[in-house]
Amino acid sequence: MSTLTASSRISGLLKQWNISDDHSGVSTGAQWLKGEGGRLVSSSPVDGAQLGVVHGASHAEYEQCIKTAQDAFKEWRNWPAPKRGEVVRQFAEELRKHKAELGKLVSYEMGKSYQEGLGEVQEMIDICDFAVGLSRQLHGLTMHSERPQHRMYEQWHPLGLVGLITSFNFPVAVWSWNTALAWVCGDVTIWKPSGKTPICSLACQAIAAEVFKRNNVPEGVSVLINGNREVGEWMSRDERIPLISATGSTRMGKVVGAAVSERLGRALLELGGNNAIIITEKADLDIAMHSALFGAVGTAGQRCTTTRRLIIHESVYSDFTKKLAKAYGQLRIGNPLDESNHVGPLIDTTAVEMYSNALKAAKEQGGRMLVEGGVLSGEAFATGCYVKPAIVEAAPDMPIVQEETFAPILYVIRYKGDVANAIAIQNNVKQGLSSSIMTTDLREMEQFLGAAGSDCGIANVNIGTSGAEIGGAFGGEKETGGGRESGSDAWKTYMRRQTNTINYGTTVPLAQGIKFDL
C-alpha cells in the first residue's frame, strides 16, 4: 500500500469516527470538550504526513473531567459486575468490526508493521474477552473464625478513579489491558495517552462512546485527557485518583512513583526492559534464530520486551552469530503498511538520535560491529526515521549494554562454562522485565526457572522475550517497576480488599481470648 493511499484511507476512517483534522483530545465519553490546553500535532513517521492537530486539556477542563468521573463512579460501582462485563463484551465486538481499520491507524501513526498493528487490536479483543469472564469471578475467600458463632470472609470492592498514562509504542493495547479490567471491577478510567500517538486515542474513545451510549453507561466511566507532560503530573499528584498505572521509561516511572507515593496512593508501574535470551550449547538453533530475530527487530526495537542482549555459549557462538548476521542482511526496511517489509521507522527523529548515540557509545566502549547500523536516506526514507538494525559484539559490563535503548540494537555476548554463568550475566542489569532461555536440557530449563534463576517477571523457555499472552500477568521486577497488568489475578490491583467478620451469636467474645468484663 502506498503512503498516499494509506494517508487517504486513514483520513476516511477518522471521518467515519467523526474525528476531524483539528479535533479536541478531551472527552468525558458522551461529549468532547473544547481542548483549551496545548496543541499536539500528530505526524506519521512512515511518510511525514500530518494526521491532525489534537487540542489538549486546560486545568479547568481537567477538573471538569475529574468531577464527571467521580459522579459516574457513584453509579457505575453499583452496576452488577456481569452487567458491566456485558458492556465490555459489546466493546470487544465493535473492536472486531474495526480491527482492520484500527490496525492500519496504529501502524500508520506509530510506525509498526501492519501485522503488528492488527496484533495490537487483537490484544484489545483478547483482554476484553478475559474481562468478560472475570466479571463473574471477582471472588473473595471465606475463613473460619477463632470465635464461636462468627464467620469471616474477604470481598473486593471497586477502587474508584484509575489514572492511565500510556506510551507511544502500544498506543491502544496497554490502555485496554488496564481499562477492560478496571471497568468490570467497577472503576472509571482517566486516560492520558502519549503525545506522540494522540489520534489512536481519539478512535478508541469514539468506539467506546458508541457502545456506552447504547447501554446508558454514565458519562465519565471512560475519560480521555490528551495533553502535554503537565497532565500526567496533575494526575500523579491528584488524591482523588487512588491508582495510577503508568507505562514508559524508568526515568518517567521514578517521577510518577515518587509523586503517587508521597500522597500514599497506589502506582502500577510497567517500565523499562533490558531483555536477554540465553542460548546454551544444547539449544535448538533454528528456534533460537527465529526467536532472536523477531525479538530484536520487531516494532523496530521499540517494545519494552524487545531482545536487547543475546548471551551465547562459546561452543555455538561463532556459527550462530554468522547465521544471525546473514539473516539481518535479508531484512526489508520500509513502509510498515507494505506487508513485504519487516521493519518500519522509529517513532521520531529524537529516537533516531538516541539510536545513533548508543551505537557511537558502543564503539567507544570497545564494541565490535557485526552488522553495521546507520540512518537510511533517500526518497523512501525521507522522514529520517528509518534506521538499520545493528548487531554489536559486546562485553556484559559495558555501560551502554546496561542501558535500554529503544531502537533495534542487539548486543551479543559470549559466555563460558555452565548455564549459571549465563544467568548471572543476564541478571546483572537494573531492569527485570522479560527473559528467555534456548535449551533442550531439562536441568538447564529448571535452573533458569528456579529461585536462583532468572530474576525477571517473565521467564520463557524456547520462545523469545516478546509476545506475551493475555492470560498471564504482565510486568517485571527491579527498575521495571514491579507492576502487573493484564491476566491472572492482576484484577486485584484495581480493587480494594475488605475483611468482614459477622457475629451471629448472642455474646461478644474478643479475639485472642482477651477478657474485658465489667
XYZ file of C-alpha atoms in Angstrom:
518
model
C 0.000 0.000 0.000
C 1.434 3.387 -0.964
C 1.771 6.032 1.719
C -0.559 8.293 -0.284
C -3.227 5.589 -0.304
C -2.649 4.909 3.381
C -2.986 8.580 4.273
C -6.201 8.849 2.281
C -7.684 5.751 3.901
C -6.759 6.882 7.397
C -8.407 10.240 6.728
C -11.569 8.407 5.679
C -11.504 6.294 8.824
C -11.237 9.326 11.059
C -14.267 10.885 9.355
C -16.147 7.631 9.984
C -15.473 8.132 13.682
C -16.328 11.859 13.434
C -12.714 12.854 14.061
C -11.670 15.969 12.169
C -8.182 17.181 11.213
C -8.434 19.703 14.042
C -10.017 17.989 17.000
C -10.331 18.159 20.754
C -8.455 15.483 22.631
C -10.530 15.817 25.790
C -13.642 13.702 26.268
C -15.841 12.613 29.139
C -17.386 9.952 26.952
C -20.652 11.480 25.854
C -19.115 14.817 24.896
C -15.878 16.362 23.669
C -14.691 19.461 25.485
C -13.053 22.335 23.600
C -9.479 21.381 24.409
C -8.134 24.725 25.591
C -4.694 23.465 26.589
C -1.639 22.769 24.438
C -1.708 21.561 20.816
C -0.418 18.134 19.815
C 0.484 17.655 16.164
C 0.412 14.037 15.020
C 2.642 13.256 12.032
C 3.243 9.752 10.724
C 6.860 8.549 10.931
C 6.051 6.463 7.834
C 5.906 9.360 5.374
C 5.744 12.562 7.437
C 2.102 13.250 6.586
C 0.157 15.114 9.247
C -2.739 13.098 10.612
C -4.185 16.008 12.537
C -3.954 18.501 15.349
C -5.270 17.431 18.757
C -6.090 20.004 21.416
C -5.159 19.069 24.967
C -6.858 19.913 28.241
C -6.622 23.082 30.240
C -6.540 22.703 34.013
C -10.167 23.823 34.228
C -11.146 21.116 31.744
C -9.114 18.583 33.701
C -11.100 19.480 36.808
C -14.353 19.120 34.871
C -13.296 15.654 33.715
C -12.391 14.517 37.221
C -15.713 15.765 38.614
C -17.630 13.944 35.869
C -15.667 10.764 36.556
C -16.373 10.990 40.300
C -20.103 11.312 39.639
C -20.002 8.397 37.191
C -18.236 6.156 39.699
C -21.020 6.600 42.238
C -23.430 4.972 39.780
C -21.117 2.590 37.885
C -19.859 0.838 41.046
C -23.429 -0.271 41.791
C -23.961 -1.939 38.426
C -23.712 -5.733 38.817
C -20.298 -6.885 37.638
C -21.765 -9.210 34.946
C -23.733 -6.262 33.564
C -20.506 -4.255 33.380
C -18.968 -7.284 31.684
C -21.710 -7.226 29.066
C -20.730 -3.664 28.143
C -17.117 -4.772 27.763
C -18.280 -7.717 25.618
C -20.028 -5.325 23.254
C -16.929 -3.147 23.133
C -14.952 -6.213 22.033
C -17.489 -6.840 19.271
C -17.012 -3.297 17.980
C -13.255 -3.807 18.021
C -13.708 -6.942 15.928
C -15.655 -4.910 13.379
C -12.984 -2.209 13.276
C -9.909 -4.434 13.638
C -8.518 -3.802 10.133
C -9.165 -0.054 10.257
C -7.823 0.480 13.772
C -4.830 -1.737 12.979
C -3.995 0.498 9.993
C -4.255 3.609 12.141
C -1.936 2.119 14.783
C 0.565 1.146 12.099
C 0.453 4.495 10.351
C 0.585 6.775 13.392
C 3.122 4.723 15.387
C 5.161 3.111 12.593
C 4.928 -0.575 13.476
C 4.134 -3.135 10.782
C 0.514 -3.603 9.771
C 0.614 -7.185 11.069
C 1.734 -5.868 14.449
C -0.982 -3.223 14.302
C -3.563 -5.957 13.784
C -1.967 -7.924 16.609
C -2.301 -4.966 18.928
C -6.024 -4.659 18.251
C -6.352 -8.413 18.761
C -4.788 -7.924 22.191
C -7.559 -5.444 22.941
C -10.167 -8.014 21.924
C -8.468 -10.744 23.946
C -8.318 -8.717 27.152
C -11.972 -7.778 26.764
C -12.876 -11.468 26.425
C -10.782 -12.201 29.516
C -12.507 -9.393 31.433
C -15.987 -10.572 30.462
C -15.333 -13.974 32.031
C -13.719 -12.302 35.004
C -16.864 -10.233 35.625
C -18.477 -13.374 37.076
C -15.428 -14.371 39.124
C -14.476 -11.370 41.271
C -14.424 -13.668 44.260
C -13.034 -13.448 47.775
C -12.308 -16.038 50.458
C -14.195 -17.404 53.442
C -12.313 -18.226 56.638
C -13.071 -19.950 59.928
C -13.151 -17.640 62.915
C -11.466 -18.466 66.199
C -14.561 -17.120 67.946
C -17.740 -19.212 68.270
C -20.729 -18.264 66.111
C -18.645 -15.931 63.992
C -17.968 -16.029 60.265
C -15.159 -14.292 58.383
C -14.754 -13.558 54.697
C -12.977 -11.233 52.294
C -14.582 -9.301 49.476
C -13.341 -6.916 46.812
C -14.836 -3.509 46.045
C -14.187 -1.034 43.217
C -11.284 1.275 43.916
C -12.587 4.418 42.207
C -10.848 6.562 39.610
C -7.984 4.810 37.808
C -5.479 7.048 36.030
C -3.750 5.593 32.967
C -0.568 7.070 31.489
C 0.447 5.125 28.381
C 3.351 5.094 25.940
C 3.523 5.523 22.158
C 4.779 2.028 21.305
C 1.482 0.310 22.120
C -0.910 3.223 21.637
C -4.127 1.221 22.164
C -3.321 -2.184 23.706
C -1.890 -1.032 27.051
C -4.895 1.237 27.583
C -7.190 -1.731 27.021
C -5.200 -4.026 29.348
C -5.951 -1.649 32.187
C -9.336 -0.372 31.071
C -11.119 -3.671 30.439
C -10.161 -4.937 33.897
C -10.892 -1.632 35.618
C -14.344 -1.364 34.011
C -15.519 -4.835 35.034
C -14.151 -4.167 38.525
C -16.459 -1.138 38.745
C -13.813 1.559 38.334
C -13.819 4.513 35.962
C -10.731 5.385 33.927
C -8.867 8.613 33.182
C -6.568 8.116 30.174
C -3.600 10.307 29.358
C -2.117 8.808 26.145
C 1.268 9.555 24.644
C 1.502 12.914 22.914
C 3.202 11.091 20.024
C 0.136 8.999 19.140
C -2.954 11.002 20.113
C -5.125 10.099 17.108
C -5.290 6.448 18.166
C -6.749 7.546 21.496
C -9.493 9.540 19.757
C -10.516 6.470 17.752
C -10.675 4.262 20.868
C -12.755 6.810 22.734
C -15.138 7.190 19.790
C -15.673 3.422 19.536
C -16.223 3.072 23.294
C -18.579 6.050 23.407
C -20.936 4.455 20.885
C -21.146 1.265 22.957
C -21.654 3.226 26.163
C -24.440 5.280 24.599
C -26.358 2.130 23.600
C -26.098 0.797 27.152
C -26.804 4.018 29.050
C -23.431 3.877 30.768
C -22.994 7.027 32.874
C -20.897 9.754 31.327
C -17.419 9.741 32.848
C -16.731 5.997 33.001
C -14.242 6.465 30.157
C -12.434 9.806 30.259
C -9.765 10.849 27.757
C -7.405 13.717 28.579
C -4.796 14.397 25.920
C -2.139 16.938 26.720
C 1.486 17.546 27.500
C 3.557 16.314 30.413
C 1.688 18.525 32.868
C -1.461 16.393 32.526
C 0.449 13.378 33.811
C 1.759 15.499 36.671
C -1.768 16.623 37.602
C -2.918 13.022 37.658
C 0.052 11.723 39.655
C -0.478 14.295 42.396
C -4.282 14.067 42.461
C -5.533 12.466 45.682
C -8.892 11.820 44.002
C -7.213 9.183 41.797
C -6.269 6.275 44.102
C -4.415 4.300 41.412
C -2.064 5.482 38.676
C -0.998 2.914 36.091
C 1.972 4.276 34.136
C 3.813 2.672 31.230
C 7.030 4.173 29.890
C 10.671 4.743 30.713
C 12.246 4.050 34.087
C 13.049 7.753 34.382
C 9.382 8.652 33.942
C 8.302 5.906 36.319
C 10.509 7.169 39.122
C 8.945 10.614 38.846
C 5.390 9.252 38.767
C 6.075 6.743 41.538
C 7.521 9.404 43.822
C 4.562 11.733 43.294
C 1.988 8.993 43.904
C 3.747 7.534 46.937
C 4.074 10.977 48.512
C 0.281 11.099 48.763
C 0.135 7.396 49.746
C -1.605 6.434 46.529
C -1.081 3.263 44.534
C 1.185 3.063 41.495
C 1.208 0.272 38.911
C 4.468 0.813 37.029
C 5.454 -1.020 33.856
C 8.774 0.482 32.841
C 11.989 -0.306 31.000
C 13.347 -3.669 29.939
C 16.852 -4.867 29.067
C 15.831 -8.308 27.988
C 18.118 -11.211 27.219
C 17.950 -14.580 25.502
C 20.388 -17.204 26.756
C 21.434 -19.665 24.028
C 23.079 -22.711 25.561
C 25.190 -25.327 23.832
C 22.120 -27.597 23.941
C 19.781 -25.153 22.191
C 17.746 -25.850 19.082
C 19.469 -23.185 16.994
C 16.653 -22.861 14.453
C 14.184 -21.987 17.197
C 16.754 -19.659 18.736
C 17.285 -17.889 15.405
C 13.604 -17.208 14.788
C 13.064 -16.056 18.368
C 16.081 -13.745 18.437
C 15.313 -12.212 15.051
C 11.770 -11.092 15.783
C 12.620 -10.267 19.380
C 15.352 -7.860 18.320
C 13.811 -6.140 15.278
C 10.038 -6.405 15.819
C 8.435 -2.946 16.196
C 11.878 -1.621 15.162
C 13.156 -2.468 18.636
C 10.546 -0.275 20.324
C 8.974 -2.822 22.646
C 9.636 -2.952 26.362
C 10.098 -6.700 25.761
C 12.481 -6.261 22.809
C 15.502 -8.577 22.919
C 18.468 -6.316 23.708
C 21.068 -8.971 24.590
C 21.973 -12.446 23.332
C 24.090 -14.430 25.787
C 25.538 -17.286 23.734
C 27.642 -20.270 24.803
C 31.124 -20.165 23.325
C 30.677 -23.548 21.601
C 27.904 -22.247 19.323
C 28.761 -18.539 19.378
C 30.632 -18.246 16.079
C 28.227 -20.277 13.955
C 25.142 -18.662 15.445
C 26.304 -15.049 15.099
C 27.332 -15.642 11.468
C 23.889 -17.052 10.637
C 22.200 -14.221 12.525
C 24.207 -11.597 10.634
C 23.190 -13.268 7.371
C 19.524 -13.170 8.416
C 19.842 -9.463 9.210
C 21.038 -8.955 5.650
C 17.699 -10.278 4.406
C 15.549 -7.861 6.418
C 13.451 -5.467 4.359
C 13.065 -1.973 5.801
C 10.375 0.431 4.645
C 6.722 1.425 4.766
C 5.176 -0.764 7.508
C 1.840 -0.890 5.674
C 3.607 -2.840 2.936
C 3.410 -6.369 4.349
C 6.540 -7.451 2.492
C 8.624 -5.242 4.801
C 9.884 -6.485 8.162
C 10.973 -3.236 9.835
C 9.330 0.173 9.850
C 10.519 3.526 11.187
C 11.361 4.694 14.669
C 8.736 6.957 16.196
C 10.591 10.237 15.539
C 13.981 11.822 14.925
C 14.633 12.087 18.675
C 14.541 8.285 18.822
C 16.921 8.186 15.840
C 19.352 10.443 17.686
C 19.273 8.137 20.729
C 19.933 5.169 18.427
C 22.928 6.890 16.815
C 24.341 7.961 20.177
C 24.065 4.401 21.507
C 25.965 2.972 18.536
C 28.651 5.611 18.962
C 28.964 4.790 22.661
C 29.144 1.059 21.944
C 32.106 1.575 19.600
C 33.863 3.891 22.049
C 33.438 1.318 24.830
C 35.052 -1.442 22.796
C 32.100 -3.000 20.991
C 32.710 -4.609 17.603
C 30.110 -4.174 14.881
C 28.924 -7.495 13.448
C 26.134 -5.785 11.495
C 26.635 -2.074 10.871
C 23.797 0.243 11.735
C 23.047 3.670 10.350
C 20.283 6.070 9.387
C 18.724 5.395 5.988
C 18.331 8.163 3.416
C 16.588 8.553 0.091
C 13.052 9.253 -1.075
C 11.578 6.156 0.592
C 13.101 7.178 3.938
C 12.538 10.928 3.708
C 11.197 11.282 7.263
C 14.665 10.491 8.650
C 13.110 7.923 10.998
C 14.313 4.736 9.285
C 17.421 3.006 10.643
C 19.275 -0.243 10.060
C 19.017 -2.915 12.776
C 22.520 -3.382 14.193
C 24.382 -6.185 15.969
C 27.246 -5.343 18.320
C 29.659 -7.847 19.848
C 29.948 -6.612 23.413
C 31.210 -7.296 26.898
C 28.457 -7.656 29.510
C 29.841 -4.883 31.724
C 29.964 -2.203 29.026
C 27.944 0.803 30.311
C 25.833 1.034 27.144
C 24.853 -2.644 27.498
C 23.438 -1.838 30.934
C 21.039 0.697 29.421
C 17.827 0.314 27.459
C 17.956 1.993 24.050
C 14.525 1.987 22.416
C 15.824 1.009 18.985
C 16.929 -2.111 17.037
C 20.386 -2.585 18.582
C 21.277 -6.108 19.663
C 24.304 -6.854 21.853
C 25.781 -10.360 21.567
C 27.786 -11.670 24.497
C 29.873 -14.840 24.734
C 29.761 -16.963 27.900
C 31.790 -19.952 29.100
C 31.015 -22.828 31.439
C 27.587 -23.859 32.662
C 24.263 -22.047 32.448
C 24.695 -20.462 35.890
C 27.304 -18.154 34.361
C 24.850 -17.061 31.661
C 22.104 -16.450 34.217
C 24.477 -14.275 36.268
C 25.217 -12.159 33.171
C 21.527 -11.883 32.355
C 20.567 -10.763 35.850
C 23.383 -8.235 36.154
C 21.346 -5.275 34.860
C 18.987 -2.924 36.659
C 15.915 -3.933 34.662
C 13.960 -7.166 35.112
C 11.123 -7.488 32.619
C 11.429 -10.411 30.174
C 13.944 -13.211 29.687
C 14.314 -16.426 27.712
C 16.496 -19.495 27.534
C 17.034 -21.685 24.491
C 17.809 -25.241 25.575
C 16.711 -28.842 25.113
C 18.138 -29.789 28.503
C 15.557 -30.183 31.282
C 18.062 -29.369 34.010
C 19.123 -26.101 32.368
C 15.481 -25.152 31.907
C 14.583 -25.784 35.535
C 17.700 -23.992 36.761
C 16.689 -20.949 34.701
C 13.125 -21.019 36.076
C 14.138 -21.709 39.688
C 14.595 -19.338 42.597
C 18.284 -18.851 41.727
C 17.484 -18.422 38.029
C 16.070 -15.519 36.053
C 15.124 -12.517 38.203
C 12.631 -11.195 35.644
C 8.849 -11.022 35.856
C 8.669 -13.058 32.642
C 10.879 -16.113 32.053
C 10.369 -18.149 28.876
C 11.797 -21.387 27.531
C 12.343 -21.857 23.790
C 10.370 -18.775 22.837
C 11.576 -15.189 22.616
C 11.225 -12.298 25.032
C 8.395 -10.628 23.053
C 4.801 -11.651 22.523
C 3.197 -12.067 25.953
C -0.279 -13.577 26.056
C -3.277 -12.000 27.783
C -3.783 -14.913 30.210
C -0.623 -14.214 32.200
C 0.080 -11.178 34.356
C 2.480 -8.862 32.526
C 5.251 -6.913 34.238
C 8.704 -7.081 35.760
C 10.968 -6.528 38.722
C 13.724 -4.105 39.768
C 13.679 -0.906 37.665
C 10.868 -2.329 35.550
C 8.638 -1.216 38.406
C 7.066 -4.332 39.898
C 3.579 -3.743 38.474
C 1.376 -6.397 36.857
C -1.180 -5.756 34.134
C -3.465 -7.929 32.034
C -4.271 -11.521 33.061
C -4.052 -13.892 36.034
C -5.098 -12.109 39.253
C -3.958 -8.648 38.111
C -7.583 -7.532 38.574
C -6.930 -7.228 42.297
C -4.776 -4.171 41.617
C -7.897 -2.293 40.523
C -9.924 -3.114 43.627
C -9.766 -2.660 47.376
C -9.897 -5.673 49.699
C -12.183 -5.717 52.706
C -12.206 -8.258 55.534
C -15.643 -8.887 57.114
C -16.464 -10.585 60.401
C -20.072 -11.449 61.227
C -21.244 -12.330 64.727
C -24.469 -14.320 64.566
C -24.406 -15.313 68.238
C -25.730 -13.679 71.418
C -22.388 -12.888 73.086
C -19.406 -10.764 72.099
C -16.206 -12.785 72.641
C -12.989 -10.957 71.842
C -10.214 -12.287 69.629
C -7.063 -13.767 71.194
C -9.129 -14.678 74.273
C -8.984 -11.152 75.712
C -11.286 -10.579 78.680
C -12.984 -7.212 79.183
C -15.754 -7.752 81.711
C -17.393 -5.008 83.722
